[in-house]
């Protein structure tokens, strides 16, 4: 019995040591990657200030390849492509930056400049008032800000619930109950908004046309009818995928199929 127990202890100790070693190795690797990314980011900024935009772009691309993603990296990479007049890639990276930091004014401004240099000027479908209101609400704060607001209000609501239990008069009970209930509903609403905002940012599939010009087809087949043409730098929404083709919708509501090689996902 002792031998069995000792064997189990030895195996458990070995597993613990192995897991600990792997954890620290992974942590050390992640830390080293962050340090390397910070150095590359600094070198990229120096190259950009010196006017070596291609060199700067390579450094920022290396950071992204290492999966060290941030709005600043995408924004600076967009600036490099804008300076070299590669407007489709500038749009792509500004859009990626905006996805991570939707309220950043600099990103919004530079993205607008990049779009002004693209060919397609597509008038969006007019939105109903409640659709505009909903879009403004979702983009009013980041998902994490909405979530934290909801959580704080939820804790206040819980505090009022506790106050209700200890209230010694009818008026206090009434106040804590009604206030707590109202704040609970508000907290749930804010958390719901956070979820919708997060889904909008991370699960809504958008892309940018990268080819100089691409026909949008009536079906996922090269021999199908050409519906319309899109040019590099145009943003599209991807609504379906099939065998190397993407079904897309553009801002004016037109729908069709495009070769996936012609676009790059945001």
Short mmCIF file of C-alpha atoms in Angstrom, two decimals:
data_model
loop_
_atom_site.label_atom_id
_atom_site.label_comp_id
_atom_site.label_asym_id
_atom_site.label_seq_id
_atom_site.Cartn_x
_atom_site.Cartn_y
_atom_site.Cartn_z
CA UNK A 1 0.00 0.00 0.00
CA UNK A 2 2.86 2.36 0.87
CA UNK A 3 4.55 1.64 -2.46
CA UNK A 4 1.36 2.45 -4.36
CA UNK A 5 0.90 5.65 -2.38
CA UNK A 6 4.51 6.66 -2.93
CA UNK A 7 4.16 5.97 -6.66
CA UNK A 8 1.06 8.16 -6.85
CA UNK A 9 2.83 10.93 -4.97
CA UNK A 10 5.85 10.70 -7.26
CA UNK A 11 3.63 10.80 -10.38
CA UNK A 12 1.65 13.76 -8.99
CA UNK A 13 4.86 15.59 -8.10
CA UNK A 14 6.29 14.90 -11.54
CA UNK A 15 3.10 16.16 -13.25
CA UNK A 16 3.11 19.26 -11.06
CA UNK A 17 6.75 19.99 -11.87
CA UNK A 18 6.15 19.39 -15.58
CA UNK A 19 3.11 21.68 -15.66
CA UNK A 20 4.98 24.34 -13.69
CA UNK A 21 7.96 24.12 -16.05
CA UNK A 22 5.74 24.36 -19.12
CA UNK A 23 3.84 27.30 -17.62
CA UNK A 24 7.00 29.24 -16.84
CA UNK A 25 8.46 28.38 -20.25
CA UNK A 26 5.31 29.68 -21.97
CA UNK A 27 5.32 32.80 -19.78
CA UNK A 28 8.98 33.42 -20.52
CA UNK A 29 8.38 32.98 -24.26
CA UNK A 30 5.41 35.37 -24.20
CA UNK A 31 7.47 37.91 -22.24
CA UNK A 32 10.33 37.63 -24.73
CA UNK A 33 7.91 38.11 -27.64
CA UNK A 34 6.49 41.25 -26.01
CA UNK A 35 9.98 42.69 -25.48
CA UNK A 36 10.90 41.89 -29.09
CA UNK A 37 7.64 43.43 -30.34
CA UNK A 38 8.30 46.59 -28.30
CA UNK A 39 11.80 46.87 -29.82
CA UNK A 40 10.46 46.35 -33.34
CA UNK A 41 7.70 48.91 -32.71
CA UNK A 42 10.30 51.47 -31.60
CA UNK A 43 12.52 50.70 -34.62
CA UNK A 44 9.48 50.90 -36.90
CA UNK A 45 8.61 54.36 -35.57
CA UNK A 46 12.21 55.50 -36.09
CA UNK A 47 12.18 54.22 -39.67
CA UNK A 48 8.85 55.94 -40.29
CA UNK A 49 10.12 59.28 -38.96
CA UNK A 50 13.19 58.90 -41.19
CA UNK A 51 10.95 58.42 -44.23
CA UNK A 52 11.87 54.75 -44.69
CA UNK A 53 8.24 53.67 -44.97
CA UNK A 54 8.88 50.26 -46.54
CA UNK A 55 11.32 49.32 -43.76
CA UNK A 56 8.87 50.53 -41.13
CA UNK A 57 6.06 48.50 -42.73
CA UNK A 58 8.18 45.33 -42.60
CA UNK A 59 8.83 45.83 -38.89
CA UNK A 60 5.15 46.40 -38.10
CA UNK A 61 4.19 43.38 -40.23
CA UNK A 62 6.70 41.27 -38.26
CA UNK A 63 4.98 42.31 -35.01
CA UNK A 64 1.62 41.25 -36.43
CA UNK A 65 3.07 37.94 -37.68
CA UNK A 66 4.21 37.27 -34.11
CA UNK A 67 0.57 37.79 -33.03
CA UNK A 68 1.45 40.84 -30.93
CA UNK A 69 -1.61 42.76 -32.04
CA UNK A 70 -2.65 46.25 -31.01
CA UNK A 71 -4.48 49.23 -32.55
CA UNK A 72 -1.20 51.21 -32.58
CA UNK A 73 0.59 48.60 -34.70
CA UNK A 74 -2.23 48.44 -37.26
CA UNK A 75 -2.57 52.23 -37.26
CA UNK A 76 1.14 52.81 -37.83
CA UNK A 77 1.20 50.13 -40.54
CA UNK A 78 -1.74 51.87 -42.21
CA UNK A 79 0.23 55.13 -42.10
CA UNK A 80 3.19 53.43 -43.83
CA UNK A 81 0.98 52.17 -46.65
CA UNK A 82 -0.73 55.54 -46.93
CA UNK A 83 2.65 57.26 -47.34
CA UNK A 84 3.60 54.82 -50.12
CA UNK A 85 0.15 55.38 -51.70
CA UNK A 86 -0.88 51.76 -51.25
CA UNK A 87 -4.37 52.91 -50.29
CA UNK A 88 -6.10 49.48 -50.24
CA UNK A 89 -3.64 48.20 -47.62
CA UNK A 90 -3.90 51.48 -45.76
CA UNK A 91 -7.70 51.04 -45.61
CA UNK A 92 -7.32 47.40 -44.52
CA UNK A 93 -5.02 48.23 -41.61
CA UNK A 94 -6.93 51.32 -40.50
CA UNK A 95 -10.09 49.19 -40.47
CA UNK A 96 -8.30 46.57 -38.35
CA UNK A 97 -7.14 49.32 -36.00
CA UNK A 98 -10.68 50.69 -35.79
CA UNK A 99 -12.04 47.24 -35.00
CA UNK A 100 -9.80 47.17 -31.91
CA UNK A 101 -10.25 50.86 -30.99
CA UNK A 102 -13.57 52.02 -32.48
CA UNK A 103 -13.57 55.40 -30.70
CA UNK A 104 -10.08 56.57 -31.67
CA UNK A 105 -10.39 59.90 -33.54
CA UNK A 106 -7.00 59.63 -35.29
CA UNK A 107 -7.88 56.22 -36.72
CA UNK A 108 -11.26 57.52 -37.90
CA UNK A 109 -9.70 60.57 -39.54
CA UNK A 110 -6.92 58.69 -41.35
CA UNK A 111 -9.36 56.00 -42.48
CA UNK A 112 -11.54 58.70 -44.03
CA UNK A 113 -8.49 60.10 -45.84
CA UNK A 114 -7.57 56.65 -47.15
CA UNK A 115 -11.11 56.06 -48.44
CA UNK A 116 -11.04 59.42 -50.24
CA UNK A 117 -8.21 58.00 -52.39
CA UNK A 118 -10.11 54.90 -53.52
CA UNK A 119 -12.10 54.67 -56.75
CA UNK A 120 -15.51 53.37 -55.67
CA UNK A 121 -17.77 55.96 -54.08
CA UNK A 122 -20.76 53.89 -52.98
CA UNK A 123 -23.73 55.64 -51.43
CA UNK A 124 -24.91 53.63 -48.41
CA UNK A 125 -28.52 52.59 -48.00
CA UNK A 126 -30.31 55.18 -45.81
CA UNK A 127 -30.86 53.85 -42.31
CA UNK A 128 -34.09 54.13 -40.38
CA UNK A 129 -33.90 56.34 -37.28
CA UNK A 130 -33.84 53.39 -34.87
CA UNK A 131 -31.06 51.71 -36.88
CA UNK A 132 -28.96 54.89 -36.64
CA UNK A 133 -29.72 55.11 -32.93
CA UNK A 134 -28.68 51.50 -32.39
CA UNK A 135 -25.41 51.97 -34.33
CA UNK A 136 -24.59 55.09 -32.32
CA UNK A 137 -25.33 53.24 -29.11
CA UNK A 138 -23.10 50.27 -29.98
CA UNK A 139 -20.20 52.48 -31.04
CA UNK A 140 -20.64 54.91 -28.13
CA UNK A 141 -18.26 52.88 -25.96
CA UNK A 142 -16.05 49.83 -26.33
CA UNK A 143 -17.57 46.45 -25.34
CA UNK A 144 -15.40 46.31 -22.22
CA UNK A 145 -16.56 49.79 -21.13
CA UNK A 146 -20.21 48.78 -21.56
CA UNK A 147 -19.57 45.57 -19.60
CA UNK A 148 -17.78 47.34 -16.73
CA UNK A 149 -20.56 49.93 -16.53
CA UNK A 150 -23.11 47.12 -16.29
CA UNK A 151 -21.09 45.27 -13.64
CA UNK A 152 -20.70 48.40 -11.48
CA UNK A 153 -24.43 49.11 -11.68
CA UNK A 154 -25.12 45.46 -10.87
CA UNK A 155 -23.05 45.70 -7.66
CA UNK A 156 -24.90 48.88 -6.67
CA UNK A 157 -28.16 47.01 -7.28
CA UNK A 158 -26.96 44.15 -5.05
CA UNK A 159 -26.02 46.70 -2.38
CA UNK A 160 -29.53 48.12 -2.50
CA UNK A 161 -30.91 44.58 -2.26
CA UNK A 162 -28.90 44.06 0.93
CA UNK A 163 -30.14 47.45 2.16
CA UNK A 164 -33.71 46.28 1.56
CA UNK A 165 -33.16 43.30 3.87
CA UNK A 166 -31.96 45.55 6.69
CA UNK A 167 -34.36 48.46 6.11
CA UNK A 168 -36.43 49.17 9.22
CA UNK A 169 -39.16 51.36 7.70
CA UNK A 170 -41.64 50.89 4.87
CA UNK A 171 -40.38 53.97 3.03
CA UNK A 172 -36.77 52.71 3.07
CA UNK A 173 -37.87 49.26 1.94
CA UNK A 174 -39.87 50.78 -0.89
CA UNK A 175 -36.97 53.01 -1.97
CA UNK A 176 -34.33 50.23 -1.90
CA UNK A 177 -36.62 47.75 -3.66
CA UNK A 178 -37.63 50.09 -6.50
CA UNK A 179 -34.14 51.55 -6.94
CA UNK A 180 -32.47 48.14 -6.82
CA UNK A 181 -34.91 46.70 -9.35
CA UNK A 182 -34.46 49.64 -11.74
CA UNK A 183 -30.66 49.40 -11.51
CA UNK A 184 -30.78 45.63 -12.00
CA UNK A 185 -32.73 46.11 -15.24
CA UNK A 186 -30.28 48.83 -16.33
CA UNK A 187 -27.28 46.57 -15.54
CA UNK A 188 -28.74 43.73 -17.62
CA UNK A 189 -29.35 46.20 -20.47
CA UNK A 190 -25.74 47.47 -20.39
CA UNK A 191 -24.35 43.93 -20.33
CA UNK A 192 -26.61 43.08 -23.29
CA UNK A 193 -25.24 46.13 -25.15
CA UNK A 194 -21.69 44.95 -24.35
CA UNK A 195 -22.47 41.55 -25.83
CA UNK A 196 -24.01 43.07 -28.99
CA UNK A 197 -21.09 45.48 -29.37
CA UNK A 198 -18.55 42.67 -28.98
CA UNK A 199 -20.41 40.54 -31.52
CA UNK A 200 -20.49 43.47 -33.94
CA UNK A 201 -16.74 43.99 -33.66
CA UNK A 202 -15.51 40.40 -33.60
CA UNK A 203 -18.02 38.27 -35.44
CA UNK A 204 -19.23 40.57 -38.20
CA UNK A 205 -17.23 39.54 -41.27
CA UNK A 206 -15.98 42.44 -43.34
CA UNK A 207 -13.25 42.58 -45.96
CA UNK A 208 -11.47 44.95 -48.32
CA UNK A 209 -11.06 44.44 -52.07
CA UNK A 210 -7.33 44.16 -52.80
CA UNK A 211 -7.29 43.53 -56.56
CA UNK A 212 -7.17 46.59 -58.83
CA UNK A 213 -10.58 45.59 -60.20
CA UNK A 214 -12.81 42.57 -59.61
CA UNK A 215 -16.13 41.53 -61.09
CA UNK A 216 -18.89 40.57 -58.72
CA UNK A 217 -20.77 37.56 -60.15
CA UNK A 218 -24.36 36.38 -60.00
CA UNK A 219 -23.24 32.97 -58.67
CA UNK A 220 -20.02 31.35 -57.39
CA UNK A 221 -18.75 30.52 -60.88
CA UNK A 222 -16.34 32.31 -63.24
CA UNK A 223 -18.76 31.71 -66.12
CA UNK A 224 -21.71 33.35 -64.37
CA UNK A 225 -23.03 36.84 -65.19
CA UNK A 226 -21.02 39.90 -64.20
CA UNK A 227 -23.22 42.04 -61.96
CA UNK A 228 -20.89 44.94 -61.22
CA UNK A 229 -17.23 45.76 -60.72
CA UNK A 230 -15.43 46.72 -57.52
CA UNK A 231 -12.02 48.36 -57.21
CA UNK A 232 -9.21 48.13 -54.69
CA UNK A 233 -9.91 49.66 -51.29
CA UNK A 234 -13.67 49.08 -51.25
CA UNK A 235 -15.05 47.68 -48.01
CA UNK A 236 -17.55 44.84 -48.26
CA UNK A 237 -19.54 42.62 -45.90
CA UNK A 238 -19.13 38.85 -46.28
CA UNK A 239 -22.44 37.03 -45.79
CA UNK A 240 -21.69 33.55 -47.13
CA UNK A 241 -18.77 31.36 -48.24
CA UNK A 242 -18.67 28.56 -50.82
CA UNK A 243 -15.75 26.78 -52.51
CA UNK A 244 -13.33 29.68 -52.83
CA UNK A 245 -16.07 32.27 -53.34
CA UNK A 246 -17.58 34.84 -51.00
CA UNK A 247 -21.10 36.15 -51.17
CA UNK A 248 -20.83 39.84 -50.37
CA UNK A 249 -22.97 42.90 -49.77
CA UNK A 250 -21.78 46.44 -50.45
CA UNK A 251 -22.92 49.64 -48.77
CA UNK A 252 -25.75 50.34 -51.21
CA UNK A 253 -27.26 46.89 -50.59
CA UNK A 254 -26.13 45.19 -53.82
CA UNK A 255 -25.24 41.51 -53.39
CA UNK A 256 -23.12 39.10 -55.42
CA UNK A 257 -20.25 36.61 -55.41
CA UNK A 258 -16.56 37.45 -55.59
CA UNK A 259 -13.42 35.31 -55.79
CA UNK A 260 -11.93 35.09 -52.29
CA UNK A 261 -8.47 35.76 -53.74
CA UNK A 262 -9.62 39.28 -54.60
CA UNK A 263 -10.32 40.31 -51.03
CA UNK A 264 -8.70 40.28 -47.63
CA UNK A 265 -10.63 39.97 -44.39
CA UNK A 266 -10.44 42.81 -41.87
#
